[in-house]
mmCIF file of C-alpha atoms and ligand atoms in Angstrom:
data_model
loop_
_atom_site.group_PDB
_atom_site.id
_atom_site.type_symbol
_atom_site.label_atom_id
_atom_site.label_comp_id
_atom_site.label_asym_id
_atom_site.label_seq_id
_atom_site.Cartn_x
_atom_site.Cartn_y
_atom_site.Cartn_z
ATOM 1 C CA MET W 1 -22.535 84.587 -133.086
ATOM 2 C CA LEU W 2 -22.212 82.697 -129.805
ATOM 3 C CA LYS W 3 -22.470 84.846 -126.689
ATOM 4 C CA GLY W 4 -23.285 82.313 -123.981
ATOM 5 C CA ILE W 5 -22.156 78.833 -122.998
ATOM 6 C CA ILE W 6 -24.499 76.590 -121.006
ATOM 7 C CA PHE W 7 -22.820 73.776 -119.086
ATOM 8 C CA ASP W 8 -24.520 70.576 -118.039
ATOM 9 C CA LEU W 9 -23.431 69.885 -114.453
ATOM 10 C CA ASP W 10 -23.167 66.176 -113.781
ATOM 11 C CA GLY W 11 -20.643 64.631 -116.165
ATOM 12 C CA VAL W 12 -19.322 67.963 -117.476
ATOM 13 C CA ILE W 13 -18.336 70.053 -114.424
ATOM 14 C CA VAL W 14 -18.224 67.247 -111.856
ATOM 15 C CA THR W 15 -18.901 63.513 -111.731
ATOM 16 C CA THR W 16 -21.505 62.267 -109.275
ATOM 17 C CA ASP W 17 -22.100 58.984 -111.177
ATOM 18 C CA GLN W 18 -20.721 56.848 -108.360
ATOM 19 C CA TYR W 19 -22.891 58.541 -105.742
ATOM 20 C CA HIS W 20 -26.013 58.125 -107.900
ATOM 21 C CA TYR W 21 -25.040 54.486 -108.410
ATOM 22 C CA GLN W 22 -24.501 53.778 -104.707
ATOM 23 C CA ALA W 23 -27.759 55.451 -103.724
ATOM 24 C CA TRP W 24 -29.890 53.746 -106.403
ATOM 25 C CA LYS W 25 -28.183 50.423 -105.570
ATOM 26 C CA LYS W 26 -29.122 50.782 -101.894
ATOM 27 C CA MET W 27 -32.744 51.428 -102.898
ATOM 28 C CA ALA W 28 -32.761 48.543 -105.420
ATOM 29 C CA ASP W 29 -31.246 46.081 -102.890
ATOM 30 C CA LYS W 30 -33.858 47.092 -100.321
ATOM 31 C CA GLU W 31 -36.570 46.276 -102.881
ATOM 32 C CA ASN W 32 -34.815 43.172 -104.247
ATOM 33 C CA ILE W 33 -34.538 44.694 -107.715
ATOM 34 C CA TYR W 34 -31.591 43.808 -109.955
ATOM 35 C CA PHE W 35 -29.437 46.882 -110.681
ATOM 36 C CA ASP W 36 -25.952 47.217 -112.166
ATOM 37 C CA GLU W 37 -23.528 49.794 -113.624
ATOM 38 C CA GLU W 38 -24.923 49.236 -117.118
ATOM 39 C CA ILE W 39 -28.445 50.182 -116.016
ATOM 40 C CA ASN W 40 -26.937 53.105 -114.077
ATOM 41 C CA HIS W 41 -25.389 54.355 -117.317
ATOM 42 C CA ARG W 42 -28.887 54.668 -118.816
ATOM 43 C CA LEU W 43 -29.794 57.145 -116.041
ATOM 44 C CA ARG W 44 -27.272 59.760 -117.208
ATOM 45 C CA GLY W 45 -28.989 63.140 -117.656
ATOM 46 C CA VAL W 46 -32.416 61.573 -116.984
ATOM 47 C CA SER W 47 -34.691 63.025 -114.251
ATOM 48 C CA ARG W 48 -35.046 61.317 -110.858
ATOM 49 C CA MET W 49 -38.523 59.850 -111.468
ATOM 50 C CA ALA W 50 -37.668 58.787 -115.041
ATOM 51 C CA SER W 51 -34.541 57.111 -113.598
ATOM 52 C CA LEU W 52 -36.694 55.169 -111.136
ATOM 53 C CA GLU W 53 -38.978 54.019 -113.980
ATOM 54 C CA ILE W 54 -35.928 52.605 -115.798
ATOM 55 C CA ILE W 55 -34.818 50.762 -112.628
ATOM 56 C CA LEU W 56 -38.355 49.400 -112.085
ATOM 57 C CA GLU W 57 -38.212 47.648 -115.482
ATOM 58 C CA LYS W 58 -36.469 44.853 -113.511
ATOM 59 C CA ALA W 59 -38.992 44.809 -110.637
ATOM 60 C CA ASN W 60 -41.282 41.836 -110.070
ATOM 61 C CA LYS W 61 -44.186 43.904 -108.784
ATOM 62 C CA SER W 62 -45.787 47.190 -109.696
ATOM 63 C CA TYR W 63 -45.609 50.282 -107.505
ATOM 64 C CA THR W 64 -48.198 52.987 -106.805
ATOM 65 C CA ASP W 65 -47.334 56.654 -107.346
ATOM 66 C CA GLU W 66 -46.970 57.126 -103.563
ATOM 67 C CA GLU W 67 -44.622 54.144 -103.323
ATOM 68 C CA LYS W 68 -42.567 55.513 -106.223
ATOM 69 C CA LYS W 69 -42.290 58.883 -104.515
ATOM 70 C CA ALA W 70 -41.142 57.144 -101.306
ATOM 71 C CA LEU W 71 -38.481 55.222 -103.253
ATOM 72 C CA THR W 72 -37.098 58.380 -104.912
ATOM 73 C CA ASP W 73 -37.087 60.137 -101.504
ATOM 74 C CA TYR W 74 -35.207 57.199 -99.985
ATOM 75 C CA LYS W 75 -32.634 57.318 -102.784
ATOM 76 C CA ASN W 76 -32.284 61.099 -102.636
ATOM 77 C CA ASP W 77 -31.818 61.224 -98.841
ATOM 78 C CA TYR W 78 -28.920 58.803 -99.087
ATOM 79 C CA TYR W 79 -27.547 60.522 -102.226
ATOM 80 C CA LYS W 80 -27.485 63.857 -100.378
ATOM 81 C CA LYS W 81 -25.561 62.242 -97.513
ATOM 82 C CA LEU W 82 -22.990 60.962 -100.013
ATOM 83 C CA LEU W 83 -22.729 64.429 -101.598
ATOM 84 C CA GLN W 84 -21.289 65.717 -98.299
ATOM 85 C CA ASP W 85 -18.008 64.105 -99.447
ATOM 86 C CA LEU W 86 -17.949 66.148 -102.660
ATOM 87 C CA SER W 87 -15.341 68.940 -102.668
ATOM 88 C CA PRO W 88 -13.610 71.377 -105.067
ATOM 89 C CA GLN W 89 -11.115 68.587 -105.771
ATOM 90 C CA ASP W 90 -13.892 66.771 -107.626
ATOM 91 C CA ILE W 91 -14.184 69.473 -110.292
ATOM 92 C CA LEU W 92 -13.224 67.742 -113.551
ATOM 93 C CA PRO W 93 -9.837 68.573 -115.164
ATOM 94 C CA ASN W 94 -9.521 71.903 -117.040
ATOM 95 C CA VAL W 95 -13.039 73.067 -116.100
ATOM 96 C CA LEU W 96 -11.821 76.044 -114.024
ATOM 97 C CA LYS W 97 -9.427 77.109 -116.774
ATOM 98 C CA VAL W 98 -12.220 77.000 -119.378
ATOM 99 C CA LEU W 99 -14.638 79.004 -117.194
ATOM 100 C CA ASP W 100 -11.952 81.584 -116.555
ATOM 101 C CA THR W 101 -11.023 81.939 -120.250
ATOM 102 C CA LEU W 102 -14.654 82.289 -121.300
ATOM 103 C CA LYS W 103 -15.262 84.996 -118.671
ATOM 104 C CA LYS W 104 -12.113 86.894 -119.698
ATOM 105 C CA ASN W 105 -13.399 86.862 -123.281
ATOM 106 C CA ASN W 106 -16.793 88.255 -122.198
ATOM 107 C CA TYR W 107 -18.856 85.151 -122.766
ATOM 108 C CA LYS W 108 -21.726 84.591 -120.377
ATOM 109 C CA ILE W 109 -21.801 81.210 -118.665
ATOM 110 C CA ALA W 110 -24.673 79.219 -117.198
ATOM 111 C CA ILE W 111 -25.566 75.847 -115.728
ATOM 112 C CA GLY W 112 -28.351 73.808 -117.348
ATOM 113 C CA SER W 113 -28.843 70.662 -115.274
ATOM 114 C CA SER W 114 -31.676 68.171 -114.730
ATOM 115 C CA SER W 115 -30.620 67.800 -111.112
ATOM 116 C CA LYS W 116 -32.737 69.166 -108.277
ATOM 117 C CA ASN W 117 -29.541 69.005 -106.198
ATOM 118 C CA THR W 118 -27.687 71.474 -108.451
ATOM 119 C CA LYS W 119 -27.331 74.198 -105.812
ATOM 120 C CA LEU W 120 -26.068 71.730 -103.197
ATOM 121 C CA ILE W 121 -23.541 70.273 -105.668
ATOM 122 C CA LEU W 122 -22.302 73.747 -106.704
ATOM 123 C CA LYS W 123 -21.928 74.677 -103.017
ATOM 124 C CA GLN W 124 -19.937 71.522 -102.263
ATOM 125 C CA ILE W 125 -17.503 72.196 -105.135
ATOM 126 C CA GLY W 126 -17.221 75.920 -104.362
ATOM 127 C CA LEU W 127 -18.809 77.197 -107.596
ATOM 128 C CA SER W 128 -22.061 78.677 -106.222
ATOM 129 C CA HIS W 129 -21.157 82.162 -107.439
ATOM 130 C CA SER W 130 -19.233 81.325 -110.609
ATOM 131 C CA PHE W 131 -22.085 81.372 -113.137
ATOM 132 C CA ASP W 132 -24.153 84.222 -114.600
ATOM 133 C CA ALA W 133 -27.272 82.040 -114.474
ATOM 134 C CA ILE W 134 -28.431 78.670 -113.185
ATOM 135 C CA ALA W 135 -31.363 76.621 -114.509
ATOM 136 C CA ASP W 136 -31.961 73.211 -112.954
ATOM 137 C CA GLY W 137 -34.411 70.437 -112.151
ATOM 138 C CA THR W 138 -36.305 72.694 -109.752
ATOM 139 C CA ASP W 139 -37.213 75.074 -112.623
ATOM 140 C CA ILE W 140 -38.781 72.581 -115.001
ATOM 141 C CA LYS W 141 -41.632 70.107 -115.346
ATOM 142 C CA ARG W 142 -40.315 68.441 -118.505
ATOM 143 C CA SER W 143 -36.792 67.052 -118.262
ATOM 144 C CA LYS W 144 -34.189 66.624 -121.054
ATOM 145 C CA PRO W 145 -34.656 65.810 -123.997
ATOM 146 C CA HIS W 146 -37.214 68.609 -123.650
ATOM 147 C CA PRO W 147 -35.409 71.917 -124.255
ATOM 148 C CA ASP W 148 -36.951 73.728 -121.251
ATOM 149 C CA VAL W 149 -33.938 73.777 -118.908
ATOM 150 C CA PHE W 150 -31.681 75.255 -121.616
ATOM 151 C CA LEU W 151 -34.317 77.773 -122.756
ATOM 152 C CA ILE W 152 -34.664 79.013 -119.170
ATOM 153 C CA ALA W 153 -30.861 79.269 -118.853
ATOM 154 C CA ALA W 154 -30.693 81.355 -122.076
ATOM 155 C CA GLU W 155 -33.521 83.591 -120.886
ATOM 156 C CA ARG W 156 -31.718 84.164 -117.567
ATOM 157 C CA LEU W 157 -28.588 85.116 -119.522
ATOM 158 C CA ASN W 158 -30.716 87.537 -121.585
ATOM 159 C CA LEU W 159 -29.669 85.726 -124.753
ATOM 160 C CA LYS W 160 -31.535 84.182 -127.700
ATOM 161 C CA PRO W 161 -31.250 80.389 -128.029
ATOM 162 C CA PHE W 162 -29.171 80.649 -131.244
ATOM 163 C CA GLU W 163 -26.609 82.748 -129.341
ATOM 164 C CA CYS W 164 -25.955 79.833 -126.947
ATOM 165 C CA ALA W 165 -23.862 76.669 -127.044
ATOM 166 C CA VAL W 166 -24.507 73.709 -124.744
ATOM 167 C CA ILE W 167 -21.886 71.280 -123.419
ATOM 168 C CA GLU W 168 -23.389 67.908 -122.540
ATOM 169 C CA ASP W 169 -22.321 64.381 -121.625
ATOM 170 C CA ALA W 170 -25.724 62.712 -122.184
ATOM 171 C CA ASP W 171 -27.620 61.868 -125.380
ATOM 172 C CA ALA W 172 -30.817 63.256 -123.818
ATOM 173 C CA GLY W 173 -28.997 66.553 -123.188
ATOM 174 C CA ILE W 174 -27.688 66.841 -126.759
ATOM 175 C CA GLU W 175 -31.222 66.188 -128.005
ATOM 176 C CA ALA W 176 -32.517 68.878 -125.617
ATOM 177 C CA ALA W 177 -29.918 71.374 -126.906
ATOM 178 C CA LYS W 178 -30.937 70.717 -130.526
ATOM 179 C CA ASN W 179 -34.624 70.977 -129.570
ATOM 180 C CA ALA W 180 -33.732 74.399 -128.096
ATOM 181 C CA LYS W 181 -32.023 75.319 -131.423
ATOM 182 C CA MET W 182 -28.659 75.731 -129.713
ATOM 183 C CA TYR W 183 -25.152 74.669 -130.765
ATOM 184 C CA ALA W 184 -24.579 71.244 -129.171
ATOM 185 C CA ILE W 185 -21.119 70.159 -128.039
ATOM 186 C CA GLY W 186 -20.859 66.541 -126.886
ATOM 187 C CA ILE W 187 -18.282 65.217 -124.421
ATOM 188 C CA GLY W 188 -17.815 61.709 -122.971
ATOM 189 C CA ALA W 189 -20.787 59.392 -123.537
ATOM 190 C CA ALA W 190 -22.643 62.024 -125.606
ATOM 191 C CA THR W 191 -20.047 61.806 -128.396
ATOM 192 C CA ASN W 192 -21.989 58.752 -129.632
ATOM 193 C CA SER W 193 -24.915 61.014 -130.480
ATOM 194 C CA GLU W 194 -25.397 61.790 -134.183
ATOM 195 C CA LEU W 195 -26.986 65.096 -133.187
ATOM 196 C CA CYS W 196 -23.766 66.721 -131.862
ATOM 197 C CA ASP W 197 -22.595 69.815 -133.773
ATOM 198 C CA ALA W 198 -19.107 69.238 -132.320
ATOM 199 C CA LYS W 199 -17.520 66.448 -130.297
ATOM 200 C CA ILE W 200 -14.699 66.870 -127.785
ATOM 201 C CA THR W 201 -12.624 64.551 -125.611
ATOM 202 C CA ASP W 202 -11.268 67.274 -123.297
ATOM 203 C CA ILE W 203 -13.305 70.276 -122.157
ATOM 204 C CA LYS W 204 -10.429 72.654 -123.017
ATOM 205 C CA GLU W 205 -11.219 72.046 -126.737
ATOM 206 C CA VAL W 206 -14.373 74.115 -126.158
ATOM 207 C CA ILE W 207 -12.354 77.338 -126.275
ATOM 208 C CA ASP W 208 -11.133 76.773 -129.856
ATOM 209 C CA ILE W 209 -14.594 75.740 -131.040
ATOM 210 C CA ILE W 210 -16.275 78.782 -129.498
ATOM 211 C CA MET W 211 -13.633 81.266 -130.704
ATOM 212 C CA LYS W 212 -13.840 79.918 -134.258
ATOM 213 C CA LYS W 213 -17.574 80.497 -134.279
ATOM 214 C CA ALA W 214 -17.220 84.070 -132.999
HETATM 215 P P1 B16 Z 301 -31.410 64.655 -109.035
HETATM 216 P P2 B16 Z 301 -27.227 66.593 -115.209
HETATM 217 C C1 B16 Z 301 -28.630 64.698 -113.946
HETATM 218 O O1 B16 Z 301 -27.743 65.784 -113.883
HETATM 219 C C2 B16 Z 301 -27.879 63.380 -113.736
HETATM 220 O O2 B16 Z 301 -27.012 63.138 -114.827
HETATM 221 C C3 B16 Z 301 -28.884 62.233 -113.664
HETATM 222 O O3 B16 Z 301 -28.203 61.017 -113.436
HETATM 223 C C4 B16 Z 301 -29.876 62.509 -112.508
HETATM 224 O O4 B16 Z 301 -30.860 61.481 -112.446
HETATM 225 C C5 B16 Z 301 -30.546 63.853 -112.766
HETATM 226 O O5 B16 Z 301 -29.562 64.879 -112.867
HETATM 227 C C6 B16 Z 301 -31.510 64.220 -111.652
HETATM 228 O O6 B16 Z 301 -30.772 64.391 -110.475
HETATM 229 O O7 B16 Z 301 -31.937 63.334 -108.534
HETATM 230 O O8 B16 Z 301 -30.247 65.179 -108.240
HETATM 231 O O9 B16 Z 301 -32.507 65.676 -109.200
HETATM 232 O O10 B16 Z 301 -26.361 65.651 -115.976
HETATM 233 O O11 B16 Z 301 -28.461 67.055 -115.981
HETATM 234 O O12 B16 Z 301 -26.453 67.742 -114.615
HETATM 235 MG MG1 MG Z 302 -24.867 65.208 -117.451
#
């Protein structure tokens, strides 16, 4: 029986794709590295350093670990500046309704995000106090598809993994949910993943799926 729902943040609750793109693009231009929206798409749900490694596939020189750290810092400083524009209006359609319905039906809700900026993003969109637990990039060493972030979220909800469902927009996140032995619901880009237990086009469909499994 499902008792808890763990939400990925970026791509499920809010979209920061454009901000990530602009910030990585600024870094790539500075380094004369080719970067486009298609490469940006491959960064969905992937950690900051793993994202840089993907971007560096197009670089003409190799970078030391210190240089890589400086590049991710450069990107993140600019990304955080862009996040100042994020507001509650950026919460994706029907998200608030779904959170409210789940709470009214006594489900516990959590965030399970790879982002180290999770708390800043939640603050900007006014949802800092809306979840029973938060697990994010600052809690883990191994990013999605490793299950760690979801296992920590379940632990903080005081639930067993099999009592939790995950809602994800990235293949790596669906894989992480299955590695955690949780029920994996794919939305957006993640609906291409064969590993999804359920696929949705609108987050409000989550309610029916969860209630049916009760
Ligand atoms: P940060 P999610 C992920 O968030 C993003 O989808 C991914 O593009 C980003 O690289 C990653 O967080 C790390 O973000 O640089 O802020 O630590 O989808 O897991 O909520
Ligand atoms: Mg995501």
